XYZ file of C-alpha atoms in Angstrom:
783
model
C -18.399 -22.033 4.129
C -21.193 -23.609 2.643
C -20.472 -24.739 -0.751
C -22.276 -23.803 -3.913
C -24.763 -26.283 -5.390
C -23.408 -25.342 -8.922
C -20.061 -27.737 -9.011
C -18.782 -24.995 -11.470
C -18.678 -22.011 -8.736
C -17.045 -24.290 -6.561
C -13.886 -24.919 -9.011
C -13.870 -21.280 -10.126
C -13.570 -19.870 -6.860
C -10.888 -22.566 -5.968
C -8.536 -20.992 -8.823
C -9.923 -17.259 -7.919
C -9.240 -17.230 -4.291
C -5.248 -17.821 -4.816
C -4.814 -14.945 -7.388
C -4.746 -12.226 -5.133
C -1.308 -11.232 -3.220
C -1.789 -10.126 0.454
C -0.531 -6.789 1.688
C 0.784 -6.122 4.809
C -0.244 -3.148 7.203
C 1.601 0.030 7.387
C 3.353 -0.745 10.878
C 5.041 -3.605 9.222
C 4.736 -2.457 5.300
C 6.812 -4.916 3.585
C 7.351 -5.667 -0.030
C 5.020 -8.345 -1.519
C 5.141 -9.745 -5.098
C 1.739 -8.768 -6.374
C 2.088 -11.414 -8.783
C 2.084 -14.333 -5.964
C -1.385 -15.590 -7.213
C -0.345 -15.659 -10.887
C 3.161 -17.421 -10.480
C 1.350 -20.674 -11.721
C 1.163 -18.542 -15.302
C 4.344 -17.955 -17.311
C 5.214 -13.909 -17.198
C 3.612 -13.552 -20.702
C 0.565 -15.516 -20.005
C -0.125 -13.369 -16.652
C 0.056 -10.215 -19.385
C -2.364 -11.622 -21.350
C -4.713 -12.442 -18.602
C -4.704 -9.027 -17.098
C -4.780 -7.281 -20.259
C -7.821 -9.689 -21.249
C -9.638 -9.087 -17.935
C -8.594 -5.616 -16.419
C -6.822 -3.866 -19.019
C -4.044 -3.575 -16.629
C -0.251 -4.280 -18.914
C 2.447 -5.367 -17.147
C 4.935 -4.479 -19.948
C 6.168 -1.086 -20.723
C 4.570 0.971 -23.786
C 6.116 0.437 -27.202
C 7.119 3.920 -26.636
C 9.753 2.906 -23.835
C 11.262 0.141 -26.155
C 11.251 2.264 -28.993
C 13.226 4.793 -26.994
C 15.424 2.131 -25.105
C 16.427 0.806 -28.463
C 17.139 4.084 -30.054
C 19.712 5.135 -27.455
C 21.059 1.469 -27.523
C 20.014 0.415 -24.248
C 19.861 -2.714 -26.018
C 21.162 -3.948 -29.389
C 20.044 -6.407 -32.300
C 22.528 -8.608 -30.864
C 20.493 -9.131 -27.707
C 17.338 -9.438 -29.761
C 18.812 -12.490 -31.714
C 20.279 -13.652 -28.255
C 16.584 -13.610 -26.904
C 15.216 -14.966 -30.389
C 17.461 -17.917 -29.922
C 15.646 -19.644 -27.038
C 12.087 -18.272 -27.327
C 9.173 -20.468 -27.507
C 7.392 -18.019 -29.733
C 7.070 -18.339 -33.165
C 8.306 -14.866 -34.643
C 10.989 -13.565 -36.756
C 13.849 -11.033 -35.993
C 12.321 -9.003 -38.982
C 8.897 -9.002 -37.645
C 10.107 -8.007 -33.941
C 12.250 -4.966 -36.033
C 9.437 -4.027 -37.489
C 7.432 -3.835 -34.230
C 9.889 -1.555 -33.206
C 9.134 0.920 -35.768
C 5.525 0.869 -36.214
C 4.367 -0.868 -32.695
C 1.865 1.616 -31.046
C 1.076 1.787 -27.459
C -1.655 0.059 -25.849
C -5.037 0.546 -27.618
C -8.356 1.359 -25.930
C -10.142 -1.212 -23.613
C -12.395 -3.779 -26.063
C -13.571 -5.785 -23.289
C -15.653 -5.027 -20.044
C -16.980 -7.303 -17.369
C -18.301 -4.841 -14.893
C -21.620 -2.848 -16.048
C -20.846 -0.002 -13.660
C -17.262 0.434 -15.700
C -19.221 0.317 -18.822
C -21.601 2.415 -17.959
C -19.481 5.122 -16.838
C -17.161 4.944 -19.832
C -20.486 5.696 -22.177
C -21.934 8.381 -20.226
C -19.804 9.862 -17.738
C -21.430 8.619 -14.611
C -19.305 7.709 -11.388
C -21.095 4.133 -10.641
C -17.574 2.381 -10.124
C -16.633 5.016 -7.548
C -19.701 4.913 -5.524
C -19.388 1.185 -5.319
C -15.660 1.323 -4.247
C -16.390 4.287 -1.670
C -19.307 2.341 -0.170
C -17.176 -1.088 0.114
C -14.307 1.060 1.536
C -16.611 2.418 4.301
C -17.881 -0.673 5.511
C -14.242 -2.385 4.917
C -12.515 0.289 6.924
C -14.603 0.216 9.852
C -15.176 -3.510 10.094
C -11.242 -4.076 10.032
C -10.526 -1.042 12.092
C -7.952 -2.322 14.801
C -8.361 0.281 17.810
C -7.763 3.559 15.592
C -11.530 4.709 14.904
C -13.082 6.221 18.098
C -16.349 4.542 17.987
C -15.761 0.648 16.989
C -18.263 -1.231 14.587
C -20.652 -3.224 17.074
C -20.456 -5.893 14.249
C -16.869 -6.592 14.482
C -17.552 -9.965 15.889
C -19.748 -11.059 12.702
C -17.949 -11.984 9.391
C -17.515 -9.324 7.180
C -20.621 -10.215 4.684
C -23.016 -10.607 7.733
C -22.259 -7.246 9.263
C -22.646 -5.676 6.021
C -25.642 -7.126 5.500
C -27.026 -6.083 9.058
C -25.773 -2.414 8.404
C -26.441 -1.856 4.633
C -30.163 -2.898 4.505
C -30.697 0.125 6.835
C -28.798 2.579 5.134
C -30.510 5.004 2.514
C -27.115 6.854 0.647
C -27.433 4.267 -2.284
C -31.068 4.454 -2.599
C -30.986 7.917 -3.174
C -28.147 8.002 -5.313
C -29.906 5.580 -7.899
C -29.717 2.170 -6.602
C -33.528 1.706 -6.368
C -34.701 -1.108 -4.442
C -31.248 -1.870 -2.885
C -32.387 -1.985 0.822
C -35.170 -4.261 0.076
C -33.244 -6.587 -2.098
C -30.509 -7.080 0.625
C -33.109 -8.062 3.300
C -34.001 -11.328 1.156
C -30.170 -12.274 0.646
C -29.193 -15.793 1.791
C -27.111 -15.625 4.830
C -23.948 -17.246 3.511
C -21.743 -15.254 0.618
C -21.194 -17.864 -1.309
C -25.185 -18.519 -1.725
C -25.617 -14.991 -2.512
C -23.357 -14.911 -4.967
C -24.821 -18.260 -6.799
C -28.036 -16.137 -6.821
C -26.689 -13.023 -8.238
C -24.975 -14.876 -11.158
C -28.181 -16.711 -11.957
C -30.403 -13.673 -11.763
C -27.621 -12.107 -14.380
C -27.716 -15.153 -16.568
C -24.119 -15.287 -16.803
C -22.974 -18.655 -18.631
C -20.895 -20.560 -16.094
C -17.913 -20.443 -18.921
C -17.854 -16.831 -18.208
C -17.799 -16.811 -14.220
C -14.124 -17.496 -13.906
C -13.228 -14.420 -15.921
C -15.961 -12.190 -14.695
C -15.753 -13.046 -11.270
C -12.232 -11.925 -11.412
C -12.437 -8.652 -12.738
C -14.470 -7.815 -9.680
C -12.033 -8.914 -7.443
C -9.341 -6.768 -9.361
C -12.004 -3.960 -8.942
C -11.191 -4.393 -5.220
C -7.315 -5.431 -5.302
C -6.729 -3.613 -2.408
C -9.140 -4.718 0.058
C -8.847 -8.248 -1.363
C -5.347 -8.011 -0.514
C -5.881 -6.726 2.791
C -8.237 -9.432 3.555
C -5.595 -12.001 2.179
C -3.031 -10.892 4.865
C -5.333 -11.441 7.323
C -6.498 -14.756 6.600
C -2.673 -15.546 6.038
C -1.647 -14.133 9.594
C -4.929 -15.876 11.163
C -4.731 -19.207 9.252
C -8.643 -18.364 8.953
C -10.905 -19.690 6.220
C -11.411 -17.598 2.874
C -15.224 -16.849 3.869
C -14.287 -13.165 4.040
C -12.637 -12.924 0.727
C -15.894 -14.741 -0.763
C -18.093 -11.933 1.391
C -16.247 -9.002 -0.173
C -16.652 -10.361 -3.546
C -20.384 -11.271 -2.798
C -20.990 -7.540 -1.619
C -19.019 -6.058 -4.754
C -21.749 -8.097 -7.085
C -24.633 -7.510 -5.096
C -24.210 -4.047 -5.847
C -23.840 -4.683 -9.419
C -26.862 -6.520 -9.588
C -28.805 -3.378 -7.715
C -27.426 -1.255 -10.748
C -28.029 -4.013 -13.173
C -31.986 -4.392 -12.447
C -32.390 -0.705 -13.805
C -30.038 -1.143 -16.957
C -31.334 -1.725 -20.571
C -29.737 -5.194 -20.548
C -31.883 -7.901 -19.744
C -29.388 -10.336 -19.126
C -25.285 -10.733 -19.545
C -25.265 -11.733 -22.898
C -26.940 -8.960 -24.124
C -24.755 -6.524 -22.351
C -21.718 -8.410 -23.969
C -23.167 -7.694 -27.310
C -23.498 -4.149 -26.871
C -20.042 -3.809 -25.798
C -18.734 -5.943 -28.800
C -20.935 -3.889 -30.940
C -19.899 -0.507 -29.826
C -16.334 -1.020 -29.622
C -15.091 -4.116 -31.996
C -12.079 -5.930 -30.864
C -8.379 -4.993 -32.163
C -6.386 -7.470 -34.045
C -3.739 -9.268 -31.944
C -1.234 -7.714 -34.491
C -1.559 -4.118 -33.598
C 0.069 -4.171 -30.236
C 2.466 -7.306 -31.260
C 2.179 -8.326 -27.555
C 4.954 -11.009 -28.220
C 7.237 -9.024 -29.792
C 6.784 -6.048 -26.749
C 7.660 -9.182 -24.767
C 10.699 -10.069 -26.246
C 12.065 -6.348 -26.238
C 11.602 -6.795 -22.536
C 13.513 -9.604 -22.723
C 16.370 -7.931 -24.426
C 16.428 -4.952 -22.089
C 17.230 -7.521 -19.372
C 19.608 -9.369 -21.407
C 21.564 -6.241 -22.213
C 21.793 -5.502 -18.467
C 23.220 -8.870 -17.900
C 25.600 -8.653 -20.533
C 26.917 -5.513 -18.524
C 27.376 -7.271 -15.682
C 29.336 -10.290 -17.775
C 31.701 -7.288 -19.207
C 32.273 -5.953 -15.718
C 33.075 -9.381 -14.452
C 35.231 -9.939 -17.332
C 37.100 -6.488 -17.034
C 37.931 -7.243 -13.222
C 39.458 -10.723 -13.871
C 42.394 -9.161 -15.600
C 43.060 -6.947 -12.602
C 45.234 -8.485 -9.571
C 43.190 -8.688 -6.450
C 44.422 -6.223 -3.593
C 47.091 -7.782 -0.999
C 44.560 -7.514 1.885
C 42.371 -10.339 0.072
C 44.810 -12.614 0.100
C 45.760 -12.230 4.007
C 43.572 -11.592 7.188
C 41.380 -8.743 7.441
C 41.585 -6.111 9.943
C 38.039 -6.005 10.347
C 34.946 -7.200 9.143
C 31.698 -5.351 8.617
C 28.310 -7.138 7.619
C 25.628 -4.935 6.395
C 22.126 -5.893 5.011
C 21.810 -7.362 1.368
C 19.621 -4.443 0.408
C 20.890 -2.537 -2.541
C 21.469 0.541 -0.499
C 24.418 -1.179 1.171
C 26.136 -1.733 -2.427
C 27.637 2.003 -2.573
C 28.798 2.267 1.087
C 30.505 -1.256 0.976
C 32.343 -0.316 -2.494
C 33.480 2.962 -0.563
C 34.953 1.265 2.458
C 36.530 -1.193 0.210
C 38.233 1.761 -1.503
C 38.972 3.572 1.269
C 40.738 0.740 3.303
C 41.028 -2.682 1.498
C 41.734 -4.271 4.652
C 38.228 -4.025 5.786
C 35.800 -6.626 4.337
C 32.520 -5.246 3.630
C 30.050 -8.334 3.281
C 26.502 -8.926 2.916
C 23.651 -11.197 4.556
C 20.128 -11.154 5.454
C 19.786 -7.964 7.944
C 17.960 -9.937 10.825
C 21.069 -11.919 11.378
C 19.422 -15.167 11.752
C 17.433 -13.775 15.247
C 13.851 -14.489 14.231
C 11.916 -12.421 17.117
C 9.181 -10.586 17.911
C 10.104 -7.490 20.241
C 8.198 -5.498 22.717
C 10.083 -1.966 23.220
C 9.462 -0.208 26.518
C 5.811 1.319 26.662
C 4.634 -0.614 23.811
C 1.611 -2.748 24.516
C 2.343 -5.249 21.516
C 5.210 -6.985 19.899
C 7.019 -6.207 16.938
C 8.003 -8.871 14.160
C 11.871 -8.477 13.159
C 12.277 -11.247 10.797
C 11.262 -11.946 7.168
C 7.631 -11.370 6.591
C 6.906 -14.662 5.214
C 8.670 -16.568 8.382
C 7.149 -16.770 11.465
C 8.923 -15.309 14.942
C 10.546 -18.161 16.818
C 11.023 -16.053 20.198
C 8.969 -13.483 21.700
C 10.946 -11.174 23.630
C 11.155 -8.116 26.101
C 13.536 -5.126 25.538
C 16.068 -4.449 28.217
C 14.505 -1.741 30.389
C 17.410 0.152 31.929
C 15.565 2.957 32.629
C 11.842 3.652 33.384
C 12.048 6.940 30.938
C 12.068 5.308 27.712
C 8.516 3.544 28.661
C 7.312 6.964 30.005
C 8.200 8.736 27.106
C 6.782 6.377 24.448
C 3.441 6.033 26.503
C 3.395 9.925 26.960
C 3.705 10.542 23.185
C 1.143 7.876 22.254
C -1.336 9.571 24.766
C -0.275 13.166 23.343
C -0.886 11.722 19.871
C -4.432 10.027 20.479
C -5.498 13.567 22.337
C -4.582 15.389 19.201
C -6.880 13.496 17.136
C -9.635 12.866 19.611
C -13.249 13.556 18.293
C -13.585 15.182 21.456
C -10.283 17.114 21.904
C -9.093 17.944 18.528
C -10.767 21.338 18.024
C -10.017 22.461 21.666
C -6.467 21.091 21.069
C -6.280 23.814 17.965
C -7.569 26.563 19.807
C -5.063 26.140 22.942
C -2.179 24.566 21.355
C -2.154 25.772 17.831
C 0.316 28.710 18.053
C 2.642 27.160 20.421
C 2.916 23.930 17.434
C 4.752 26.726 15.321
C 7.954 26.125 17.082
C 7.969 22.173 16.565
C 6.702 22.993 13.176
C 9.874 25.343 12.288
C 12.248 22.893 14.073
C 11.361 20.364 11.622
C 11.379 22.598 8.747
C 14.963 24.038 9.608
C 16.953 21.724 11.241
C 19.862 20.038 9.750
C 20.827 16.915 11.833
C 19.315 14.284 13.704
C 20.630 12.593 16.864
C 22.138 9.070 16.713
C 19.296 6.593 17.551
C 18.816 5.318 21.167
C 17.940 1.742 20.757
C 17.256 -0.917 23.412
C 18.501 -4.579 23.193
C 16.218 -7.667 23.322
C 16.368 -9.274 27.079
C 18.065 -12.453 26.182
C 17.772 -13.955 29.830
C 14.515 -15.822 28.790
C 16.674 -17.887 26.418
C 18.573 -20.947 27.458
C 22.310 -21.320 26.924
C 21.980 -24.106 24.078
C 19.296 -21.662 22.279
C 22.052 -19.138 22.196
C 24.442 -21.561 21.021
C 22.087 -22.656 18.312
C 21.412 -19.287 17.244
C 25.229 -18.852 17.131
C 26.076 -21.549 15.156
C 23.541 -20.927 12.579
C 24.362 -17.456 12.249
C 28.015 -18.054 11.693
C 27.295 -20.760 9.124
C 24.603 -18.084 6.970
C 27.598 -15.795 7.145
C 30.407 -18.492 5.779
C 32.271 -17.088 8.811
C 32.980 -20.664 10.655
C 36.526 -19.612 10.239
C 39.071 -16.554 9.247
C 37.273 -14.146 11.748
C 38.915 -10.590 12.108
C 39.551 -8.910 15.371
C 36.479 -6.899 14.703
C 33.358 -8.056 13.377
C 30.383 -5.801 13.136
C 27.137 -6.544 12.134
C 25.149 -3.667 10.698
C 21.385 -3.363 10.849
C 19.835 -1.086 8.683
C 16.884 1.526 8.999
C 15.890 4.967 7.705
C 15.076 8.546 8.738
C 11.794 9.310 6.642
C 9.589 12.192 7.658
C 6.737 12.518 4.826
C 5.305 9.295 4.415
C 2.872 6.358 6.127
C 4.749 3.963 4.086
C 8.016 4.638 6.483
C 8.347 0.729 7.007
C 9.109 0.279 3.232
C 12.328 2.278 3.799
C 13.477 0.330 6.619
C 14.746 -3.416 6.593
C 12.715 -5.928 4.449
C 14.345 -8.957 6.491
C 12.654 -7.518 9.550
C 9.439 -7.058 8.493
C 9.851 -3.479 7.828
C 11.571 -2.523 11.130
C 15.110 -1.403 11.929
C 17.644 -4.070 12.083
C 19.600 -2.666 14.812
C 17.726 -4.833 17.577
C 18.704 -8.072 15.481
C 22.293 -7.128 15.487
C 22.486 -6.330 19.475
C 20.869 -9.599 20.058
C 23.365 -11.493 17.988
C 26.613 -9.448 19.274
C 25.353 -9.952 22.626
C 25.154 -13.590 21.851
C 28.265 -14.160 20.191
C 30.364 -12.054 22.670
C 29.288 -14.547 25.187
C 32.678 -16.893 26.829
C 30.350 -19.873 27.408
C 28.453 -19.688 23.934
C 32.079 -19.905 22.449
C 32.857 -22.376 24.332
C 29.865 -24.468 23.190
C 30.596 -23.394 19.623
C 34.047 -25.017 20.093
C 32.430 -28.321 21.286
C 30.358 -28.305 17.616
C 33.490 -27.633 15.720
C 33.633 -23.749 15.287
C 36.556 -21.964 16.937
C 35.880 -18.462 17.559
C 39.082 -16.697 18.438
C 39.419 -15.236 21.893
C 40.930 -12.268 20.000
C 37.567 -11.439 18.139
C 35.200 -9.034 19.141
C 31.408 -8.309 17.995
C 29.539 -5.066 17.254
C 26.732 -4.107 16.628
C 26.052 -1.019 14.217
C 22.856 0.629 12.450
C 23.081 2.148 8.745
C 20.698 4.880 8.474
C 19.984 4.313 4.443
C 18.588 8.020 4.199
C 21.689 9.659 5.729
C 24.148 7.730 4.830
C 25.424 7.395 8.344
C 26.684 4.247 10.532
C 26.097 4.337 14.058
C 28.078 2.208 16.732
C 25.545 0.637 19.254
C 26.125 0.127 22.861
C 26.344 -3.626 23.383
C 26.232 -5.512 26.258
C 30.101 -6.363 26.148
C 32.486 -3.153 25.998
C 35.348 -3.174 23.502
C 37.852 -4.720 25.204
C 41.224 -1.729 25.647
C 43.313 -4.099 23.202
C 40.788 -3.259 20.246
C 40.480 0.311 20.799
C 43.005 1.354 17.956
C 41.369 -1.193 15.589
C 38.344 0.211 16.500
C 39.136 4.110 16.122
C 40.724 2.962 12.677
C 37.635 1.326 11.658
C 35.229 4.442 12.563
C 37.621 6.725 10.865
C 37.112 4.262 7.366
C 33.660 4.180 8.152
C 33.310 8.147 8.427
C 35.392 8.686 5.045
C 33.296 5.695 3.056
C 29.799 7.476 4.532
C 31.018 10.852 2.977
C 32.095 9.571 -0.123
C 28.797 7.759 -0.312
C 26.608 10.741 0.350
C 28.721 12.629 -2.319
C 27.615 9.902 -5.006
C 23.865 9.565 -4.035
C 23.451 13.509 -4.004
C 24.592 13.307 -7.886
C 21.646 10.623 -8.053
C 19.172 12.571 -6.772
C 20.644 15.816 -7.752
C 21.352 17.524 -4.692
C 24.488 18.013 -2.613
C 25.720 16.296 0.574
C 24.720 18.605 2.919
C 21.040 19.123 1.153
C 20.900 15.682 1.686
C 21.277 15.355 5.242
C 18.740 17.906 5.669
C 16.042 16.671 3.109
C 16.025 13.229 5.538
C 14.526 15.264 8.402
C 12.390 17.672 6.269
C 8.646 16.646 6.556
C 7.681 18.546 3.411
C 10.339 16.253 1.600
C 8.585 13.443 -0.822
C 11.706 12.015 -2.019
C 14.342 11.670 0.644
C 16.126 8.820 -1.141
C 14.915 6.174 -3.570
C 14.818 3.234 -1.633
C 15.449 -0.127 -3.436
C 14.569 1.693 -6.872
C 16.545 0.520 -9.739
C 17.082 -2.942 -8.137
C 18.226 -5.364 -10.840
C 20.248 -8.304 -9.606
C 20.957 -10.791 -6.613
C 24.836 -11.781 -6.215
C 25.513 -14.700 -4.000
C 29.395 -15.189 -3.520
C 32.588 -14.153 -1.792
C 33.796 -11.060 -1.656
C 36.804 -11.153 -4.133
C 34.276 -12.098 -6.692
C 32.642 -8.478 -6.462
C 35.550 -6.213 -5.214
C 36.091 -3.496 -7.333
C 32.814 -3.618 -9.350
C 30.656 -0.272 -9.196
C 27.168 -1.948 -9.224
C 25.529 1.395 -8.969
C 23.322 0.509 -6.043
C 21.505 -2.098 -7.988
C 22.407 -5.375 -6.461
C 21.778 -6.841 -3.564
C 24.880 -8.605 -2.139
C 25.024 -11.847 -0.151
C 28.520 -13.230 1.059
C 28.584 -17.203 0.460
C 31.947 -19.140 0.511
C 30.810 -22.636 -1.525
C 34.337 -24.534 -0.159
C 32.455 -24.080 3.404
C 29.116 -25.433 2.402
C 29.836 -28.898 1.073
C 26.078 -30.182 1.503
C 24.429 -27.114 0.121
C 22.566 -26.264 3.538
C 23.965 -22.649 3.120
C 23.009 -22.093 -0.214
C 19.407 -23.578 0.355
C 18.870 -20.965 3.167
C 20.105 -18.320 1.155
C 17.642 -19.536 -2.121
C 14.595 -20.198 -0.307
C 14.710 -17.301 2.075
C 16.654 -14.054 1.178
C 16.257 -14.597 -2.673
C 12.601 -14.883 -2.319
C 11.969 -11.502 -0.143
C 14.353 -10.208 -2.707
C 12.341 -11.392 -5.888
C 9.050 -9.648 -3.727
C 11.142 -6.446 -3.580
C 12.095 -6.456 -7.468
C 8.604 -7.544 -8.647
C 6.836 -4.817 -6.310
C 9.143 -2.114 -7.736
C 8.425 -3.335 -11.259
C 4.710 -3.588 -10.862
C 4.413 -0.400 -9.056
C 6.338 1.107 -12.222
C 4.891 -0.395 -14.965
C 1.029 -1.244 -13.891
C 0.573 2.234 -11.344
C -3.212 1.706 -11.769
C -3.608 -1.400 -10.140
C -0.249 -2.218 -8.224
C 0.959 0.883 -6.723
C -0.553 3.107 -3.727
C -0.498 6.421 -6.473
C 0.636 9.991 -5.220
C 1.648 10.277 -1.748
C 0.373 13.772 -1.722
C -3.186 12.538 -1.894
C -2.942 10.092 0.519
C -5.220 9.517 3.074
C -4.564 6.968 5.757
C -7.259 4.560 7.269
C -5.675 3.563 10.654
C -3.076 1.083 10.292
C -4.359 -0.819 7.165
C -3.179 1.426 4.554
C -3.948 4.536 2.344
C -6.809 5.343 -0.301
C -5.736 8.181 -3.030
C -7.653 11.268 -1.801
C -11.321 10.732 -0.207
C -12.508 7.788 -2.062
C -11.454 4.547 -3.663
C -10.009 1.233 -3.150
C -7.493 0.441 -0.183
C -4.121 0.923 -2.285
C -1.144 -1.461 -2.624
C 2.273 -1.133 -4.037
C 4.318 1.885 -3.579
C 3.490 5.727 -3.944
C 4.379 7.486 -7.505
C 7.179 9.423 -5.720
C 8.935 6.020 -4.956
C 9.492 5.279 -8.534
C 9.068 8.373 -10.517
C 11.215 11.472 -10.080
C 8.162 13.890 -11.576
C 9.495 13.525 -15.400
C 10.448 10.047 -15.771
C 10.986 6.478 -13.922
C 13.742 6.003 -12.075
C 14.971 3.243 -13.777
C 14.314 0.819 -16.546
C 12.040 -1.897 -15.113
C 13.748 -5.141 -15.060
C 13.098 -8.643 -13.342
C 15.676 -9.738 -10.941
C 18.986 -11.624 -12.527
C 20.129 -13.907 -9.560
C 24.142 -15.129 -9.954
C 25.432 -18.032 -7.715
C 29.179 -18.527 -7.227
C 28.625 -22.172 -6.636
C 28.972 -25.516 -8.970
C 25.774 -25.679 -11.242
C 25.230 -29.578 -9.946
C 24.573 -28.198 -6.327
C 22.278 -25.530 -7.266
C 20.509 -28.046 -9.550
C 20.183 -30.479 -6.849
C 18.564 -27.321 -4.222
C 16.166 -26.427 -7.354
C 14.649 -29.946 -7.537
C 14.019 -29.952 -4.079
C 12.299 -26.423 -3.944
C 9.283 -26.641 -6.565
C 8.392 -23.086 -5.785
C 11.423 -21.527 -6.785
C 11.798 -23.696 -9.681
C 8.282 -22.670 -11.093
C 9.361 -18.875 -10.693
C 12.426 -19.977 -13.078
C 10.628 -21.932 -15.748
C 8.075 -19.202 -16.043
C 10.419 -16.114 -15.901
C 9.488 -14.294 -12.941
C 13.112 -14.010 -12.165
C 16.137 -15.487 -13.668
C 19.265 -17.631 -12.314
C 22.962 -18.097 -13.308
C 25.811 -19.694 -11.926
C 29.525 -18.361 -12.090
C 31.483 -21.696 -12.120
C 35.119 -21.684 -12.965
C 35.336 -18.226 -14.694
C 32.175 -19.089 -17.026
C 28.384 -17.703 -16.628
C 25.820 -20.408 -17.329
C 21.983 -19.268 -17.544
C 19.611 -21.735 -16.070
C 16.887 -22.732 -18.623
C 14.304 -24.956 -19.009
C 15.723 -27.172 -15.966
C 19.436 -27.520 -17.829
C 22.008 -24.781 -18.084
C 23.395 -22.817 -21.103
C 26.631 -21.212 -21.401
C 26.395 -17.326 -21.924
C 28.221 -17.496 -25.266
C 29.072 -13.587 -25.020
C 30.937 -13.917 -21.734
C 32.719 -17.549 -22.518
C 36.534 -17.337 -22.374
C 36.738 -19.775 -25.519
């Protein structure tokens, strides 16, 4: 990429190109922290920046905090606790006064985009026209085989392909962008040069460039996020993102030439004259942020109170003896309910948590598929590329037939004929999808492990057992339960599956793990490394369907021995009862019945088959006795960790730098989709228009949307939960945690800037990590 001749533009671009977070394609859709590019700022600084540039607020409106305070969701004591450690010069009286008088966010007073300003003043649609135009070109350029006629310029950069096409397109010329085509023909060949050229013609002062250009990037946040994903996956340059920004600004310049403003300063003077800036005290931004913190501290206080109450109760006898079985679920908050009910039904079964890819970082190709699918966390790279075991040719043939049939239905040539010929015949499957109540258990093929040598198998087994804190004390039955979901009515289906498996089912990972752990030669290799897996231990693979609250046992390579059949039947009975209780609990949350809950999971018209991870608020890392008996209401990620088995902190380092990072991504995606839906959600799923595998637009126009659909966080009347940042609590020595943080600057940055919170539970006390030190939670302390 050619650098601009003006040094300020080079500096500005180095700042701006990191501010947009990536968005994964629909097939691999995973939660992403939308504030990823702002993590170098404090949460409050990011709120102020987004309000200034885009009038997008990442705090709830005053009415939310006022109602929460009136209900007692947070108290004056919570506010006092927050004020003890705040860096802001604000009194308790000022916050309480703001709680009584604060008004919701005022009208926008700062405009950086001329198109947006003209639309606001005259009721025109220039902004929408430009977004539509950019979406047309980006959708064609980045299509991956879904379009029936591919763009012949895909081998060029986005900017070059657009430049060739747009100068012959008369659409915007006829709509009022006069002289656009002639101007496009004179543009420089490189986007950086074109951008510099437009800034100079607009006469924008260099000190305004960063804010102005950031405003234009945010106006195309969806396509910018898609380009960031492609660059992340391909390790390419930022030329495409610069090209997108140049395209946007060039359209603006075409509009600018026919505006009444001779230059940027005249535009800004008119804005300031028409809409004077509101005084800072009108919305009390610092007081509102303190109320957000008080809400979060109130939730944390509730956790501490549960622990204090549970400490007075004796542990079940089974927790001091050997377990009859150990069942590992994904750390996903949806597993908390079923784990709790398993423990209640049969305390001799240990229900534990870990990252749901089970330490098997692979890409898998199923029978009939052409491409490999990633089954490990989104930030990671698959270490192994594996084919699925193909015990029969039928699965491949069926999958291939389904893909051909689907392509035939949507083909530009055959789609109308399809309706004429098969339309009435499609009434039968339509009715079946409408009225059926149950689905068959899934058929999942195991990865073919013959491609991996014995040492690799032993390495994978060793790493997994260490991450599970399972190097000793294994039960006769150990079940690894991946998770997936039965979801019909959303293009964001992957958002309901396993985030640790990049938006896919964790069942293949569970099968891969148990097939390795049940091998006699692998166990012999583990023994030589000091890990003893008893001959009496047998590993099982399972699948937890979070939409239906069902657990299916999967057929692994090694059948359950006859000696374990009674134990297996007892475990299956416990799981069946626990699943039934879980459905009853979740049905109450959804306002339905357990029977209807099963129906809505396969109802193609149902917009809310489950709430996914809505309500997530905490990540608890510790041993099973620590959380036994607690009702965490499906709001906590739970990861099993035995600090006494990890003296070097290696296992805890892995948890803090991988599962915790993924959980913060999930938490902040749900937070942003709820609090700032205009910028960071994908809008109303009833209006979604799918663009290939890239994503969705809302309706027939507009920017590519990121984040979760409205229906994933809202019940139609109100949000499903009060948006809170993630509270991570670790049962481990503070010194060990601090040593890890000192070696992980990204984690420490997130904590220092309050994007999430960290606590240590040590010797019966809770300590809060605050500015590189530890503070005793006095409202929890025993003395």
